[in-house]
XYZ file of C-alpha atoms in Angstrom:
188
model
C 2.007 -23.885 -47.365
C 4.304 -22.272 -44.843
C 6.524 -19.204 -45.245
C 9.963 -18.496 -43.947
C 11.001 -15.117 -42.613
C 12.829 -14.468 -45.877
C 9.716 -14.459 -48.059
C 6.962 -11.888 -47.574
C 3.660 -13.622 -46.755
C 0.780 -13.255 -49.166
C -2.021 -11.036 -47.856
C -3.354 -7.546 -47.542
C -1.573 -6.375 -44.408
C 0.354 -3.679 -46.329
C -2.717 -2.018 -47.830
C -4.235 1.102 -46.178
C -6.820 0.524 -43.469
C -10.485 0.567 -44.373
C -12.352 3.778 -43.320
C -14.344 1.818 -40.703
C -11.082 0.539 -39.171
C -9.731 4.090 -39.051
C -12.833 5.194 -37.139
C -12.291 2.453 -34.519
C -8.585 3.279 -34.258
C -9.507 6.942 -33.684
C -12.083 5.984 -31.038
C -9.573 3.733 -29.256
C -6.902 6.464 -29.348
C -9.349 9.087 -28.023
C -10.400 6.742 -25.192
C -6.728 6.154 -24.291
C -6.190 9.914 -24.105
C -9.258 10.324 -21.855
C -7.964 7.629 -19.492
C -4.483 9.162 -19.547
C -5.917 12.579 -18.638
C -7.948 10.994 -15.816
C -4.885 9.573 -14.033
C -3.656 12.846 -12.471
C -7.229 13.973 -11.844
C -8.094 10.700 -10.096
C -4.885 10.925 -8.057
C -5.850 14.386 -6.805
C -9.614 13.888 -6.456
C -10.039 10.106 -6.158
C -8.879 9.753 -2.583
C -7.549 6.201 -2.750
C -3.999 7.055 -3.839
C -2.712 9.223 -1.007
C 0.498 11.120 -1.540
C 3.120 10.271 0.990
C 6.638 11.116 2.024
C 9.216 8.732 0.598
C 12.907 8.661 1.282
C 15.726 6.154 1.383
C 16.581 4.616 4.725
C 19.054 2.018 5.892
C 17.034 -1.022 7.068
C 19.109 -1.317 10.250
C 18.548 2.378 11.040
C 14.804 1.845 10.525
C 14.919 -1.194 12.848
C 16.640 0.948 15.519
C 14.077 3.748 15.066
C 11.223 1.242 15.428
C 12.806 -0.296 18.556
C 13.142 3.197 20.077
C 9.489 3.925 19.183
C 8.382 0.675 20.856
C 10.428 1.369 23.996
C 8.982 4.873 24.279
C 5.259 4.102 23.777
C 4.823 0.449 24.808
C 1.635 -0.194 26.810
C 1.524 -3.994 26.781
C 1.929 -7.062 24.635
C -0.187 -9.631 22.846
C 1.395 -13.101 22.570
C 4.859 -11.560 22.789
C 4.182 -8.806 20.242
C 4.526 -5.307 21.737
C 1.483 -3.013 21.742
C 2.271 0.693 21.417
C -0.035 3.667 22.011
C 1.660 6.820 20.696
C 0.168 10.259 21.367
C -1.802 12.039 18.653
C 0.325 13.886 16.116
C 3.343 11.652 16.601
C 5.323 9.601 14.134
C 4.279 5.947 14.194
C 6.682 3.261 12.978
C 5.586 -0.100 11.586
C 8.165 -2.528 10.254
C 7.692 -5.515 8.020
C 10.004 -8.488 8.092
C 9.646 -12.179 7.353
C 6.923 -13.034 8.587
C 5.613 -10.371 10.881
C 4.417 -6.817 11.250
C 5.800 -5.113 14.339
C 4.462 -3.597 16.602
C 0.710 -3.726 17.203
C -0.524 -0.144 16.930
C -3.118 1.321 19.291
C -4.370 4.604 17.846
C -7.161 7.016 18.791
C -10.130 7.644 16.540
C -10.186 11.137 15.027
C -6.533 11.894 15.831
C -3.890 12.380 13.144
C -0.637 10.423 13.009
C 2.223 10.083 10.559
C 2.544 6.370 9.794
C 5.967 5.203 8.610
C 6.213 1.872 6.771
C 9.368 0.044 5.750
C 10.647 -3.472 5.272
C 13.818 -4.911 6.744
C 14.362 -7.725 4.274
C 12.262 -7.921 1.074
C 9.115 -6.579 -0.575
C 5.919 -6.908 1.431
C 2.393 -5.730 0.750
C 0.475 -3.695 3.350
C -3.260 -4.350 3.176
C -5.489 -3.025 5.966
C -8.438 -5.390 6.290
C -11.403 -4.897 5.953
C -10.614 -1.474 4.469
C -9.342 -1.097 0.918
C -5.916 0.344 1.734
C -2.931 -1.204 -0.031
C 0.737 -0.215 -0.201
C 3.904 -1.799 -1.432
C 6.469 -1.865 1.404
C 9.993 -1.917 0.000
C 13.254 -2.425 1.902
C 15.466 0.630 1.954
C 12.558 3.083 1.671
C 10.573 4.794 4.418
C 7.046 5.579 3.265
C 5.411 8.184 5.537
C 1.685 8.779 5.341
C -0.626 11.091 7.282
C -3.492 9.009 8.666
C -6.548 9.869 10.740
C -8.475 6.772 11.871
C -12.206 7.448 11.560
C -13.613 4.111 12.766
C -12.978 2.397 16.091
C -12.235 -1.315 16.116
C -9.541 -3.883 15.407
C -8.068 -4.036 11.925
C -5.751 -6.682 10.507
C -2.674 -5.905 8.472
C -2.206 -8.572 5.838
C 0.844 -9.036 3.635
C -0.457 -9.279 0.078
C 2.966 -9.763 -1.544
C 4.291 -13.338 -1.403
C 7.304 -13.253 0.918
C 8.202 -16.883 1.454
C 7.065 -20.029 3.203
C 5.580 -18.216 6.243
C 3.723 -15.613 4.167
C 0.308 -16.830 5.346
C 1.331 -16.124 8.972
C 2.185 -12.467 8.334
C -0.789 -10.755 9.968
C -0.460 -7.616 12.073
C -2.968 -5.538 13.979
C -4.115 -1.941 14.382
C -6.426 -1.185 17.293
C -8.393 2.058 17.016
C -10.037 3.236 20.234
C -12.634 5.962 20.590
C -11.299 8.405 23.235
C -14.829 9.634 24.055
C -16.032 6.093 24.781
C -12.913 5.329 26.821
C -13.365 8.548 28.844
C -17.011 7.789 29.625
C -16.209 4.241 30.717
C -18.745 2.751 28.276
C -17.079 -0.331 26.794
C -19.932 -1.929 24.867
């Protein structure tokens, strides 16, 4: 037998909950409150959700700022992509657009920078591989983040937000050099 929405179905759904069900509802509610209270604590103490500087920016103004940054600190190129090596403490600009990250960043280990991320066209995902660092890069917003590289090596920037047919080609690079090793001439 089926029921229409006009007739009330037969059953016990309108009767008060059994005491055992009330206990489980109370436990579930208490657990939700614990998790809710943990969110601000984990943000402050967890370390994987860094607070950054966010503000609106015109994508064309961000493109011009990135071009100026590249012209000022360019040290070479890799397959046509500019490599920039800004001094410690400077603002570093990285732009996302279909289907590239620009420029390649060359940073020094142990030095602090302010990394600015923005997109020129649509949403992109910033994932620094093999580290577990992920950000959503949104057009029209400049996301500034204080970073201090603590490991030398080459790191890939992967777009983890589908951005079209060339999404799989959107791989950038961050090169972190150890200034002490470079000064000593030891390039093992």
